[in-house]
mmCIF file of C-alpha atoms in Angstrom:
data_model
loop_
_atom_site.group_PDB
_atom_site.id
_atom_site.type_symbol
_atom_site.label_atom_id
_atom_site.label_comp_id
_atom_site.label_asym_id
_atom_site.label_seq_id
_atom_site.Cartn_x
_atom_site.Cartn_y
_atom_site.Cartn_z
ATOM 1 C CA MET A 1 -60.774 117.113 -31.576
ATOM 2 C CA THR A 2 -63.040 118.868 -34.081
ATOM 3 C CA ALA A 3 -61.955 119.430 -37.675
ATOM 4 C CA PRO A 4 -60.275 122.809 -38.221
ATOM 5 C CA VAL A 5 -62.029 125.538 -40.164
ATOM 6 C CA SER A 6 -60.680 127.776 -42.913
ATOM 7 C CA VAL A 7 -62.286 131.221 -42.773
ATOM 8 C CA ILE A 8 -62.555 133.005 -46.124
ATOM 9 C CA VAL A 9 -63.187 136.745 -46.285
ATOM 10 C CA PRO A 10 -63.987 138.207 -49.722
ATOM 11 C CA ALA A 11 -62.878 141.847 -49.654
ATOM 12 C CA ARG A 12 -62.923 144.815 -51.996
ATOM 13 C CA ASN A 13 -61.796 148.180 -50.620
ATOM 14 C CA GLU A 14 -62.416 147.215 -46.991
ATOM 15 C CA ALA A 15 -59.333 148.870 -45.465
ATOM 16 C CA GLN A 16 -61.337 150.399 -42.622
ATOM 17 C CA THR A 17 -62.495 147.077 -41.158
ATOM 18 C CA ILE A 18 -60.391 144.232 -42.556
ATOM 19 C CA ALA A 19 -57.561 144.212 -39.981
ATOM 20 C CA ARG A 20 -59.929 143.991 -37.038
ATOM 21 C CA VAL A 21 -62.058 141.330 -38.739
ATOM 22 C CA VAL A 22 -59.013 139.166 -39.421
ATOM 23 C CA SER A 23 -57.599 139.572 -35.898
ATOM 24 C CA VAL A 24 -60.869 138.675 -34.229
ATOM 25 C CA LEU A 25 -61.535 135.666 -36.490
ATOM 26 C CA ALA A 26 -58.026 134.271 -36.025
ATOM 27 C CA ASP A 27 -58.590 134.034 -32.271
ATOM 28 C CA MET A 28 -61.799 132.004 -32.576
ATOM 29 C CA PRO A 29 -61.872 128.331 -31.538
ATOM 30 C CA ASP A 30 -61.449 125.790 -34.375
ATOM 31 C CA VAL A 31 -60.135 128.399 -36.822
ATOM 32 C CA GLY A 32 -57.086 127.003 -38.622
ATOM 33 C CA GLU A 33 -56.506 129.886 -40.998
ATOM 34 C CA VAL A 34 -58.010 133.123 -42.292
ATOM 35 C CA VAL A 35 -57.898 133.634 -46.061
ATOM 36 C CA VAL A 36 -58.681 137.111 -47.381
ATOM 37 C CA VAL A 37 -59.610 137.251 -51.067
ATOM 38 C CA ASP A 38 -58.626 140.657 -52.409
ATOM 39 C CA ASN A 39 -61.184 141.221 -55.163
ATOM 40 C CA GLY A 40 -59.690 144.140 -57.048
ATOM 41 C CA SER A 41 -59.162 146.545 -54.159
ATOM 42 C CA THR A 42 -57.628 149.950 -54.886
ATOM 43 C CA ASP A 43 -56.897 150.718 -51.236
ATOM 44 C CA ALA A 44 -54.673 149.016 -48.632
ATOM 45 C CA THR A 45 -57.031 146.078 -47.965
ATOM 46 C CA ALA A 46 -54.483 143.409 -48.928
ATOM 47 C CA GLU A 47 -51.599 144.909 -46.978
ATOM 48 C CA LEU A 48 -53.640 145.427 -43.826
ATOM 49 C CA ALA A 49 -55.074 141.908 -43.977
ATOM 50 C CA ARG A 50 -51.636 140.395 -44.414
ATOM 51 C CA GLY A 51 -50.315 142.458 -41.553
ATOM 52 C CA ALA A 52 -53.111 141.147 -39.314
ATOM 53 C CA GLY A 53 -52.035 137.569 -40.011
ATOM 54 C CA ALA A 54 -54.246 136.519 -42.911
ATOM 55 C CA THR A 55 -53.249 134.596 -45.978
ATOM 56 C CA VAL A 56 -54.080 136.954 -48.848
ATOM 57 C CA ILE A 57 -54.888 135.804 -52.365
ATOM 58 C CA SER A 58 -55.930 137.911 -55.324
ATOM 59 C CA GLU A 59 -58.984 137.337 -57.521
ATOM 60 C CA THR A 60 -58.987 139.806 -60.397
ATOM 61 C CA GLN A 61 -62.450 138.904 -61.684
ATOM 62 C CA THR A 62 -64.691 141.118 -59.617
ATOM 63 C CA GLY A 63 -67.873 139.743 -58.123
ATOM 64 C CA MET A 64 -68.803 138.004 -54.911
ATOM 65 C CA GLY A 65 -69.065 134.588 -56.545
ATOM 66 C CA HIS A 66 -65.622 134.789 -58.126
ATOM 67 C CA ALA A 67 -64.126 135.781 -54.777
ATOM 68 C CA VAL A 68 -65.885 132.992 -52.877
ATOM 69 C CA ARG A 69 -64.848 130.368 -55.425
ATOM 70 C CA ALA A 70 -61.240 131.502 -55.187
ATOM 71 C CA GLY A 71 -61.324 131.431 -51.407
ATOM 72 C CA VAL A 72 -62.945 128.005 -51.174
ATOM 73 C CA SER A 73 -60.399 126.592 -53.624
ATOM 74 C CA ALA A 74 -57.464 128.104 -51.722
ATOM 75 C CA ALA A 75 -58.618 126.921 -48.280
ATOM 76 C CA ARG A 76 -56.480 124.247 -46.623
ATOM 77 C CA HIS A 77 -59.398 122.636 -44.787
ATOM 78 C CA ASP A 78 -62.664 121.138 -46.058
ATOM 79 C CA TRP A 79 -64.777 122.962 -43.483
ATOM 80 C CA VAL A 80 -64.958 126.537 -44.708
ATOM 81 C CA MET A 81 -66.514 129.542 -42.979
ATOM 82 C CA LYS A 82 -67.452 132.495 -45.153
ATOM 83 C CA VAL A 83 -67.487 135.910 -43.436
ATOM 84 C CA ASP A 84 -68.077 139.416 -44.757
ATOM 85 C CA ALA A 85 -65.208 141.913 -44.669
ATOM 86 C CA ASP A 86 -67.337 144.928 -43.715
ATOM 87 C CA LEU A 87 -68.414 143.745 -40.273
ATOM 88 C CA ASP A 88 -68.066 146.418 -37.623
ATOM 89 C CA ARG A 89 -69.080 144.668 -34.414
ATOM 90 C CA PHE A 90 -69.808 140.998 -33.801
ATOM 91 C CA ASP A 91 -69.693 138.566 -30.890
ATOM 92 C CA THR A 92 -67.069 135.876 -31.476
ATOM 93 C CA ASP A 93 -68.667 133.610 -28.859
ATOM 94 C CA LEU A 94 -71.847 133.585 -30.951
ATOM 95 C CA PHE A 95 -69.893 133.215 -34.200
ATOM 96 C CA ALA A 96 -68.204 130.160 -32.719
ATOM 97 C CA GLN A 97 -71.621 128.498 -32.478
ATOM 98 C CA MET A 98 -71.564 127.907 -36.247
ATOM 99 C CA PRO A 99 -68.632 125.438 -36.302
ATOM 100 C CA ALA A 100 -69.764 124.090 -32.937
ATOM 101 C CA ALA A 101 -73.090 123.048 -34.534
ATOM 102 C CA ARG A 102 -71.391 120.596 -36.896
ATOM 103 C CA GLY A 103 -72.560 117.021 -36.519
ATOM 104 C CA PRO A 104 -73.437 113.829 -38.415
ATOM 105 C CA GLY A 105 -75.467 114.563 -41.523
ATOM 106 C CA VAL A 106 -75.038 118.346 -41.245
ATOM 107 C CA GLY A 107 -73.404 119.940 -44.276
ATOM 108 C CA LEU A 108 -73.916 123.651 -43.666
ATOM 109 C CA ILE A 109 -74.730 125.942 -40.735
ATOM 110 C CA LYS A 110 -76.109 129.401 -41.428
ATOM 111 C CA GLY A 111 -75.536 132.289 -39.060
ATOM 112 C CA ALA A 112 -78.796 134.141 -38.393
ATOM 113 C CA TRP A 113 -78.029 137.725 -37.384
ATOM 114 C CA HIS A 114 -79.903 140.959 -36.850
ATOM 115 C CA ASP A 115 -78.923 144.517 -37.646
ATOM 116 C CA PRO A 116 -81.161 147.325 -36.350
ATOM 117 C CA ALA A 117 -80.534 149.278 -39.552
ATOM 118 C CA ASP A 118 -81.304 146.390 -41.935
ATOM 119 C CA ASN A 119 -84.815 144.937 -42.211
ATOM 120 C CA MET A 120 -83.550 142.264 -44.662
ATOM 121 C CA PRO A 121 -85.715 143.146 -47.689
ATOM 122 C CA MET A 122 -83.981 140.594 -49.920
ATOM 123 C CA THR A 123 -84.696 137.764 -47.507
ATOM 124 C CA ARG A 124 -88.277 138.782 -46.731
ATOM 125 C CA LEU A 125 -89.436 139.670 -50.221
ATOM 126 C CA LEU A 126 -87.517 137.289 -52.474
ATOM 127 C CA VAL A 127 -85.424 134.527 -50.938
ATOM 128 C CA ARG A 128 -87.761 133.082 -48.326
ATOM 129 C CA PRO A 129 -90.843 133.091 -50.616
ATOM 130 C CA ALA A 130 -88.818 131.439 -53.403
ATOM 131 C CA LEU A 131 -87.461 128.737 -51.100
ATOM 132 C CA HIS A 132 -90.932 128.065 -49.688
ATOM 133 C CA GLN A 133 -92.221 127.366 -53.196
ATOM 134 C CA MET A 134 -89.198 125.634 -54.737
ATOM 135 C CA PHE A 135 -87.314 124.048 -51.831
ATOM 136 C CA PRO A 136 -89.745 123.605 -48.920
ATOM 137 C CA GLY A 137 -87.139 121.535 -47.094
ATOM 138 C CA LEU A 138 -85.318 124.817 -46.440
ATOM 139 C CA SER A 139 -88.341 126.877 -45.425
ATOM 140 C CA HIS A 140 -87.427 126.522 -41.731
ATOM 141 C CA LEU A 141 -84.509 128.935 -42.124
ATOM 142 C CA ARG A 142 -84.994 132.450 -40.759
ATOM 143 C CA ALA A 143 -82.009 133.919 -42.592
ATOM 144 C CA PRO A 144 -81.402 131.727 -45.664
ATOM 145 C CA ASN A 145 -79.670 134.562 -47.495
ATOM 146 C CA SER A 146 -77.135 135.143 -44.738
ATOM 147 C CA GLY A 147 -73.601 135.509 -46.079
ATOM 148 C CA LEU A 148 -72.199 134.160 -42.811
ATOM 149 C CA TYR A 149 -72.029 130.371 -42.696
ATOM 150 C CA VAL A 150 -69.782 127.336 -42.404
ATOM 151 C CA PHE A 151 -69.995 124.348 -44.752
ATOM 152 C CA ASP A 152 -68.186 121.177 -45.796
ATOM 153 C CA ARG A 153 -66.797 121.860 -49.262
ATOM 154 C CA SER A 154 -66.064 118.150 -49.854
ATOM 155 C CA LEU A 155 -69.813 117.590 -50.357
ATOM 156 C CA ILE A 156 -70.212 119.783 -53.444
ATOM 157 C CA ALA A 157 -68.586 120.625 -56.774
ATOM 158 C CA TYR A 158 -67.495 124.086 -55.686
ATOM 159 C CA ASN A 159 -65.592 124.895 -58.887
ATOM 160 C CA GLY A 160 -68.923 125.462 -60.619
ATOM 161 C CA LEU A 161 -70.442 127.896 -58.130
ATOM 162 C CA ALA A 162 -72.370 130.973 -59.227
ATOM 163 C CA THR A 163 -70.074 133.915 -59.870
ATOM 164 C CA ASP A 164 -72.295 136.696 -58.491
ATOM 165 C CA TYR A 165 -74.332 137.496 -55.373
ATOM 166 C CA ALA A 166 -76.229 134.215 -55.712
ATOM 167 C CA VAL A 167 -73.159 132.241 -54.623
ATOM 168 C CA ASP A 168 -74.246 131.920 -50.967
ATOM 169 C CA LEU A 169 -77.592 130.465 -52.039
ATOM 170 C CA ASP A 170 -75.880 128.209 -54.570
ATOM 171 C CA ILE A 171 -73.692 126.663 -51.869
ATOM 172 C CA MET A 172 -76.717 126.102 -49.633
ATOM 173 C CA LEU A 173 -78.807 124.513 -52.400
ATOM 174 C CA ARG A 174 -75.959 122.220 -53.428
ATOM 175 C CA VAL A 175 -75.543 120.961 -49.875
ATOM 176 C CA HIS A 176 -79.316 120.435 -49.635
ATOM 177 C CA ALA A 177 -79.483 118.655 -53.018
ATOM 178 C CA ALA A 178 -76.623 116.381 -51.959
ATOM 179 C CA GLY A 179 -78.812 115.115 -49.115
ATOM 180 C CA TYR A 180 -77.294 116.901 -46.113
ATOM 181 C CA ASP A 181 -78.933 119.034 -43.449
ATOM 182 C CA VAL A 182 -78.767 122.820 -43.437
ATOM 183 C CA ALA A 183 -78.862 124.089 -39.856
ATOM 184 C CA GLU A 184 -79.034 127.591 -38.412
ATOM 185 C CA VAL A 185 -77.731 129.256 -35.258
ATOM 186 C CA ASP A 186 -78.200 132.718 -33.794
ATOM 187 C CA ILE A 187 -75.029 134.813 -34.072
ATOM 188 C CA GLY A 188 -76.473 137.948 -32.521
ATOM 189 C CA ARG A 189 -76.311 141.589 -33.550
ATOM 190 C CA ILE A 190 -74.054 142.598 -36.428
ATOM 191 C CA VAL A 191 -73.453 146.011 -37.931
ATOM 192 C CA HIS A 192 -72.824 146.104 -41.691
ATOM 193 C CA ASP A 193 -72.032 148.970 -43.993
ATOM 194 C CA THR A 194 -75.196 150.828 -45.003
ATOM 195 C CA ARG A 195 -76.704 149.525 -48.256
ATOM 196 C CA ASP A 196 -78.613 151.727 -50.688
ATOM 197 C CA VAL A 197 -81.537 150.768 -52.906
ATOM 198 C CA THR A 198 -79.314 150.456 -55.974
ATOM 199 C CA HIS A 199 -77.266 147.757 -54.235
ATOM 200 C CA TYR A 200 -80.389 145.749 -53.408
ATOM 201 C CA ASN A 201 -81.804 146.166 -56.919
ATOM 202 C CA GLY A 202 -78.721 144.634 -58.502
ATOM 203 C CA MET A 203 -78.582 141.841 -55.941
ATOM 204 C CA ALA A 204 -82.269 141.029 -56.430
ATOM 205 C CA GLU A 205 -81.834 140.730 -60.190
ATOM 206 C CA GLN A 206 -78.947 138.294 -59.819
ATOM 207 C CA ILE A 207 -80.695 136.167 -57.200
ATOM 208 C CA PHE A 208 -83.960 136.066 -59.148
ATOM 209 C CA ALA A 209 -82.076 134.964 -62.282
ATOM 210 C CA PHE A 210 -80.363 132.254 -60.225
ATOM 211 C CA PHE A 211 -83.653 130.843 -58.965
ATOM 212 C CA LEU A 212 -85.044 130.820 -62.510
ATOM 213 C CA SER A 213 -81.981 128.914 -63.720
ATOM 214 C CA ARG A 214 -82.363 126.262 -61.019
ATOM 215 C CA GLN A 215 -86.086 125.635 -61.342
ATOM 216 C CA PRO A 216 -85.910 123.479 -64.533
ATOM 217 C CA ARG A 217 -83.067 121.387 -63.118
ATOM 218 C CA MET A 218 -85.218 120.229 -60.192
ATOM 219 C CA LEU A 219 -82.257 119.891 -57.857
ATOM 220 C CA THR A 220 -83.915 117.563 -55.379
ATOM 221 C CA ARG A 221 -85.186 115.100 -57.970
ATOM 222 C CA GLU A 222 -82.515 112.436 -57.785
ATOM 223 C CA MET A 223 -81.308 110.773 -60.989
ATOM 224 C CA VAL A 224 -80.520 107.076 -61.367
ATOM 225 C CA VAL A 225 -78.963 105.667 -64.546
ATOM 226 C CA LEU A 226 -78.841 101.949 -65.354
ATOM 227 C CA ALA A 227 -76.939 100.633 -68.395
ATOM 228 C CA GLN A 228 -74.894 97.759 -69.746
ATOM 229 C CA ASP A 229 -71.649 99.755 -69.628
ATOM 230 C CA GLY A 230 -70.302 103.263 -69.415
ATOM 231 C CA ALA A 231 -70.065 103.736 -73.176
ATOM 232 C CA GLN A 232 -73.853 103.568 -73.440
ATOM 233 C CA VAL A 233 -74.170 106.311 -70.871
ATOM 234 C CA ILE A 234 -71.479 108.462 -72.483
ATOM 235 C CA HIS A 235 -72.981 108.279 -75.967
ATOM 236 C CA HIS A 236 -76.635 108.715 -75.075
ATOM 237 C CA ALA A 237 -77.072 110.460 -71.715
ATOM 238 C CA LEU A 238 -73.888 112.100 -70.421
ATOM 239 C CA GLY A 239 -74.866 115.581 -71.604
ATOM 240 C CA THR A 240 -78.137 115.322 -69.699
ATOM 241 C CA ILE A 241 -76.423 113.937 -66.622
ATOM 242 C CA GLY A 242 -73.644 116.526 -66.721
ATOM 243 C CA HIS A 243 -76.094 119.397 -67.064
ATOM 244 C CA ARG A 244 -77.725 118.414 -63.787
ATOM 245 C CA LEU A 245 -74.473 117.593 -62.052
ATOM 246 C CA ALA A 246 -73.289 121.107 -62.827
ATOM 247 C CA ALA A 247 -76.074 122.396 -60.569
ATOM 248 C CA GLY A 248 -75.550 119.836 -57.794
ATOM 249 C CA VAL A 249 -78.117 117.089 -58.489
ATOM 250 C CA ARG A 250 -77.258 113.704 -56.976
ATOM 251 C CA VAL A 251 -76.770 110.942 -59.550
ATOM 252 C CA THR A 252 -76.289 107.193 -59.117
ATOM 253 C CA VAL A 253 -75.059 105.137 -62.084
ATOM 254 C CA TYR A 254 -75.396 101.330 -62.125
ATOM 255 C CA LEU A 255 -73.436 99.394 -64.771
ATOM 256 C CA GLU A 256 -73.534 95.702 -65.684
ATOM 257 C CA ASP A 257 -69.925 95.689 -66.899
ATOM 258 C CA MET A 258 -67.768 97.809 -64.600
ATOM 259 C CA ASN A 259 -64.538 96.760 -66.340
ATOM 260 C CA ALA A 260 -65.316 97.892 -69.874
ATOM 261 C CA LEU A 261 -63.294 100.834 -71.191
ATOM 262 C CA GLY A 262 -66.337 103.104 -71.251
ATOM 263 C CA SER A 263 -67.144 102.225 -67.662
ATOM 264 C CA ARG A 264 -63.626 103.081 -66.524
ATOM 265 C CA VAL A 265 -63.690 106.373 -68.424
ATOM 266 C CA LEU A 266 -67.069 107.288 -66.987
ATOM 267 C CA HIS A 267 -66.002 106.418 -63.448
ATOM 268 C CA GLU A 268 -62.855 108.524 -63.724
ATOM 269 C CA LEU A 269 -64.547 111.616 -65.173
ATOM 270 C CA LEU A 270 -67.492 111.550 -62.785
ATOM 271 C CA GLY A 271 -65.097 111.240 -59.859
ATOM 272 C CA ALA A 272 -64.762 115.038 -59.948
ATOM 273 C CA TYR A 273 -68.364 115.373 -58.748
ATOM 274 C CA PRO A 274 -69.007 114.568 -55.074
ATOM 275 C CA THR A 275 -72.726 113.954 -55.775
ATOM 276 C CA VAL A 276 -72.101 110.968 -58.110
ATOM 277 C CA ARG A 277 -71.845 107.274 -57.353
ATOM 278 C CA VAL A 278 -70.876 104.693 -60.020
ATOM 279 C CA LEU A 279 -71.746 101.181 -58.842
ATOM 280 C CA PRO A 280 -72.230 97.626 -60.188
ATOM 281 C CA LEU A 281 -75.752 96.836 -61.354
ATOM 282 C CA ASP A 282 -75.854 94.019 -58.806
ATOM 283 C CA ASP A 283 -75.997 96.701 -56.093
ATOM 284 C CA ARG A 284 -79.228 98.165 -57.444
ATOM 285 C CA SER A 285 -81.425 96.532 -54.793
ATOM 286 C CA ALA A 286 -79.605 98.513 -52.094
ATOM 287 C CA PHE A 287 -80.490 101.874 -53.640
ATOM 288 C CA SER A 288 -81.745 104.460 -51.182
ATOM 289 C CA ALA A 289 -82.576 108.021 -52.143
ATOM 290 C CA HIS A 290 -81.058 110.778 -50.041
ATOM 291 C CA ALA A 291 -83.017 112.393 -47.224
ATOM 292 C CA ASN A 292 -83.904 115.579 -49.143
ATOM 293 C CA ALA A 293 -85.019 113.912 -52.385
ATOM 294 C CA THR A 294 -88.478 114.941 -53.604
ATOM 295 C CA GLY A 295 -88.588 112.876 -56.793
ATOM 296 C CA LEU A 296 -86.804 110.351 -58.953
ATOM 297 C CA CYS A 297 -85.776 110.225 -62.608
ATOM 298 C CA VAL A 298 -84.581 106.868 -63.913
ATOM 299 C CA LEU A 299 -82.685 106.498 -67.217
ATOM 300 C CA ALA A 300 -82.425 103.075 -68.833
ATOM 301 C CA PRO A 301 -81.922 101.480 -72.279
ATOM 302 C CA TYR A 302 -84.806 101.250 -74.730
ATOM 303 C CA PRO A 303 -86.149 97.673 -75.134
ATOM 304 C CA ARG A 304 -84.426 95.607 -77.828
ATOM 305 C CA ALA A 305 -81.439 97.932 -77.636
ATOM 306 C CA GLY A 306 -78.842 95.652 -76.115
ATOM 307 C CA GLY A 307 -79.504 96.876 -72.614
ATOM 308 C CA GLY A 308 -79.217 93.488 -70.935
ATOM 309 C CA SER A 309 -81.034 93.414 -67.596
ATOM 310 C CA ALA A 310 -80.655 97.169 -67.011
ATOM 311 C CA LEU A 311 -84.203 98.045 -68.083
ATOM 312 C CA SER A 312 -85.907 95.423 -65.919
ATOM 313 C CA GLU A 313 -83.798 96.555 -62.970
ATOM 314 C CA ALA A 314 -84.745 100.164 -63.693
ATOM 315 C CA VAL A 315 -88.443 99.381 -63.658
ATOM 316 C CA ALA A 316 -88.062 97.456 -60.409
ATOM 317 C CA LEU A 317 -86.197 100.357 -58.814
ATOM 318 C CA PHE A 318 -88.794 102.866 -59.940
ATOM 319 C CA GLU A 319 -91.682 100.733 -58.671
ATOM 320 C CA ALA A 320 -89.994 100.268 -55.295
ATOM 321 C CA ASN A 321 -89.648 104.018 -54.760
ATOM 322 C CA HIS A 322 -92.559 105.595 -56.606
ATOM 323 C CA ASP A 323 -94.950 105.854 -53.657
ATOM 324 C CA GLN A 324 -92.503 108.106 -51.817
ATOM 325 C CA LEU A 325 -90.718 109.656 -54.814
ATOM 326 C CA PRO A 326 -92.809 110.501 -57.883
ATOM 327 C CA GLY A 327 -91.011 110.814 -61.167
ATOM 328 C CA ALA A 328 -90.474 109.110 -64.505
ATOM 329 C CA VAL A 329 -88.502 106.474 -66.401
ATOM 330 C CA TRP A 330 -86.753 107.757 -69.518
ATOM 331 C CA LEU A 331 -85.392 105.416 -72.175
ATOM 332 C CA MET A 332 -82.064 105.909 -73.952
ATOM 333 C CA PRO A 333 -81.796 104.953 -77.659
ATOM 334 C CA VAL A 334 -78.875 102.633 -77.020
ATOM 335 C CA HIS A 335 -77.615 101.145 -80.292
ATOM 336 C CA ASP A 336 -74.538 100.052 -82.174
ATOM 337 C CA ALA A 337 -72.961 102.788 -84.265
ATOM 338 C CA GLY A 338 -75.129 103.663 -87.243
ATOM 339 C CA ARG A 339 -77.951 101.251 -86.411
ATOM 340 C CA GLU A 340 -81.435 102.713 -86.135
ATOM 341 C CA ILE A 341 -83.619 101.476 -83.279
ATOM 342 C CA THR A 342 -86.924 100.268 -84.642
ATOM 343 C CA GLY A 343 -89.876 101.738 -82.797
ATOM 344 C CA PHE A 344 -87.954 104.325 -80.782
ATOM 345 C CA ALA A 345 -90.232 107.387 -80.591
ATOM 346 C CA PRO A 346 -88.517 110.170 -78.657
ATOM 347 C CA ASP A 347 -90.719 112.547 -76.721
ATOM 348 C CA MET A 348 -88.071 114.096 -74.428
ATOM 349 C CA LEU A 349 -85.439 116.677 -75.306
ATOM 350 C CA PRO A 350 -83.753 117.763 -72.056
ATOM 351 C CA GLU A 351 -81.282 120.594 -71.688
ATOM 352 C CA VAL A 352 -77.643 119.500 -72.010
ATOM 353 C CA ALA A 353 -75.650 122.745 -72.359
ATOM 354 C CA ASP A 354 -73.674 122.495 -69.121
ATOM 355 C CA GLY A 355 -72.850 118.840 -69.755
ATOM 356 C CA LEU A 356 -71.390 119.122 -73.245
ATOM 357 C CA ALA A 357 -67.782 119.680 -72.174
ATOM 358 C CA LEU A 358 -67.964 116.587 -69.955
ATOM 359 C CA LYS A 359 -69.376 114.539 -72.837
ATOM 360 C CA GLN A 360 -66.673 115.785 -75.209
ATOM 361 C CA ALA A 361 -63.978 114.760 -72.729
ATOM 362 C CA ALA A 362 -65.500 111.297 -72.336
ATOM 363 C CA LEU A 363 -65.801 110.711 -76.076
ATOM 364 C CA GLY A 364 -62.199 111.810 -76.504
ATOM 365 C CA ALA A 365 -61.072 109.347 -73.834
ATOM 366 C CA LEU A 366 -62.905 106.599 -75.740
ATOM 367 C CA GLY A 367 -61.028 107.499 -78.909
ATOM 368 C CA VAL A 368 -64.221 108.501 -80.675
ATOM 369 C CA SER A 369 -64.202 111.218 -83.319
ATOM 370 C CA ILE A 370 -65.627 114.195 -81.459
ATOM 371 C CA PRO A 371 -68.227 116.262 -83.286
ATOM 372 C CA PRO A 372 -68.388 120.026 -82.701
ATOM 373 C CA LEU A 373 -70.484 121.192 -79.763
ATOM 374 C CA ALA A 374 -73.414 121.860 -82.095
ATOM 375 C CA GLY A 375 -73.431 118.171 -82.989
ATOM 376 C CA LEU A 376 -73.626 117.179 -79.332
ATOM 377 C CA ALA A 377 -76.279 119.702 -78.399
ATOM 378 C CA ARG A 378 -79.185 117.309 -78.012
ATOM 379 C CA GLU A 379 -79.965 113.939 -76.473
ATOM 380 C CA LEU A 380 -83.288 112.258 -77.133
ATOM 381 C CA PHE A 381 -85.270 109.995 -74.805
ATOM 382 C CA GLN A 382 -88.604 108.232 -74.859
ATOM 383 C CA SER A 383 -90.778 108.120 -71.777
ATOM 384 C CA TYR A 384 -91.519 104.620 -70.526
ATOM 385 C CA ALA A 385 -95.155 105.655 -70.181
ATOM 386 C CA SER A 386 -95.381 106.041 -73.969
ATOM 387 C CA LEU A 387 -94.126 102.522 -74.790
ATOM 388 C CA PRO A 388 -96.551 100.266 -76.683
ATOM 389 C CA ASP A 389 -98.074 97.591 -74.469
ATOM 390 C CA ALA A 390 -96.361 94.918 -76.568
ATOM 391 C CA LEU A 391 -92.992 96.046 -75.226
ATOM 392 C CA ARG A 392 -94.023 96.114 -71.594
ATOM 393 C CA PRO A 393 -94.681 92.546 -70.381
ATOM 394 C CA ALA A 394 -91.061 91.545 -69.886
ATOM 395 C CA TYR A 395 -90.248 94.716 -68.026
ATOM 396 C CA GLY A 396 -93.323 95.686 -66.041
ATOM 397 C CA SER A 397 -96.165 98.078 -66.694
ATOM 398 C CA LEU A 398 -95.653 100.696 -63.987
ATOM 399 C CA ALA A 399 -99.324 100.088 -63.318
ATOM 400 C CA GLY A 400 -101.132 103.108 -61.979
ATOM 401 C CA HIS A 401 -98.252 105.433 -62.877
ATOM 402 C CA ARG A 402 -98.914 106.056 -66.555
ATOM 403 C CA HIS A 403 -99.130 109.802 -66.207
ATOM 404 C CA PRO A 404 -97.414 111.695 -69.046
ATOM 405 C CA SER A 405 -93.684 111.966 -68.395
ATOM 406 C CA VAL A 406 -93.233 115.243 -70.179
ATOM 407 C CA GLY A 407 -91.358 118.388 -69.258
ATOM 408 C CA ASN A 408 -88.589 118.432 -66.706
ATOM 409 C CA PHE A 409 -87.301 115.605 -64.565
#
C-alpha cells in the first residue's frame, strides 16, 4: 500500500471553482485528505470548500508562500500535493501520475501541464535559464515553475519556506539540495484563470529576488564540520551553519566527544533540520556526499587550538573528495574563553544573519551570557590554503589545491 497524500489548495476568492476542485481531488487514488487554505477570501470560498468535504484552515497573512507553509504544516501526511484553486478542467487520471511516480530516492514530482492560452513566459524567460546556470542538475525539467507537484515534506525544513510566489521553487531547491531526485510527469491540458502582465511582473520580481538570495548560499555545496565537541561549533561556527541550513544546505557534523553538554545541546537544536546529521568523529571515514552535491566546504579547528584530531580528519576528508567535489577547508578560531589564538589570520567573513537565532538559543542552553544580536553578527575563519607551511606538516598540505579559498562556500 502506498503512503497517503495530503492535498493542499491555497485559495483566495476562488468561490467559482473551489467546490469542484475539492470534489475531484478527494476522489483521486492515494488522496487521504484535501486541505484548503483560505488566504483572506472575501467571498464564500471557505464555506464552499468545507461543504465539498475539505478541511479548511485560515491563513490571514496574504501571499502564496504563507498559504503553502500553513497548508504543509497542517497536513496529516508527509507526502503533500500542492494544487491551484483556480483550475477549471483537468484530468484526474493524469494528476494521479504524480503520486504514482514516487519511488526510492525521489523527493518531489512536478506536474508538467500545458494551457493553450498560456505560453509560460515566467518559465521560458526566467526560471529555466536561471536553473540552467545555477542548478544544472534541474535543467532537465520542462516545467520547473509548475505549481502542481507532490513532495515529501519530511525531507526539508518547511517552516522556513519563502513567503511569496517563490515558494514552489524553494520547495524544489530544498529537495534537490537535500540530495533527492526531482522527477516530472505529464499531467495534460489545464485551464487556469487568465493572467495579465501586471501579475507576471510582480511574480518575476519575487522569483528573481529569490534566485539572487540563494546564489551566495551555494545550496548544493555540502558542508562538513569537524570539532572536539559541540561547544566549539556553537561558539565559532553555528551562525554560519544555521544561515545555510535556513536555505536547505545539507550539513554533517562530526564530534570527538558526543557526550559533552555542548554536543548534546547542538544535537538537540539541529534535530529540527532534516538536512543535518550529527555523528561521532570515528564515523568520518564513512562520509559520502549526497548525489546532487557540486562542492564541499569543510570547517575544522585552527591548529594549536585544542582541536584534537578533528583538523587532521578534516584534511583527510577533503583530500578524499576533492577530485569529485571542489571546495575549501575553513578554520575556526577555537579557543578557551578570552584566550587569543597566536597566528590566527582570518580571511573569511561569511553571512550569518539567518543563523543568529539558532546560535542565541544554543548559547542560552549552555548557560552562557548571550550578547545582543549585533554582538553575534560575525564569525571569522581562516582558509587552510593561507596557513604558513610550518603549520601544515602534521595535517597535510592539500597539495595541488592551494587555490585561494575566498568568497562563498
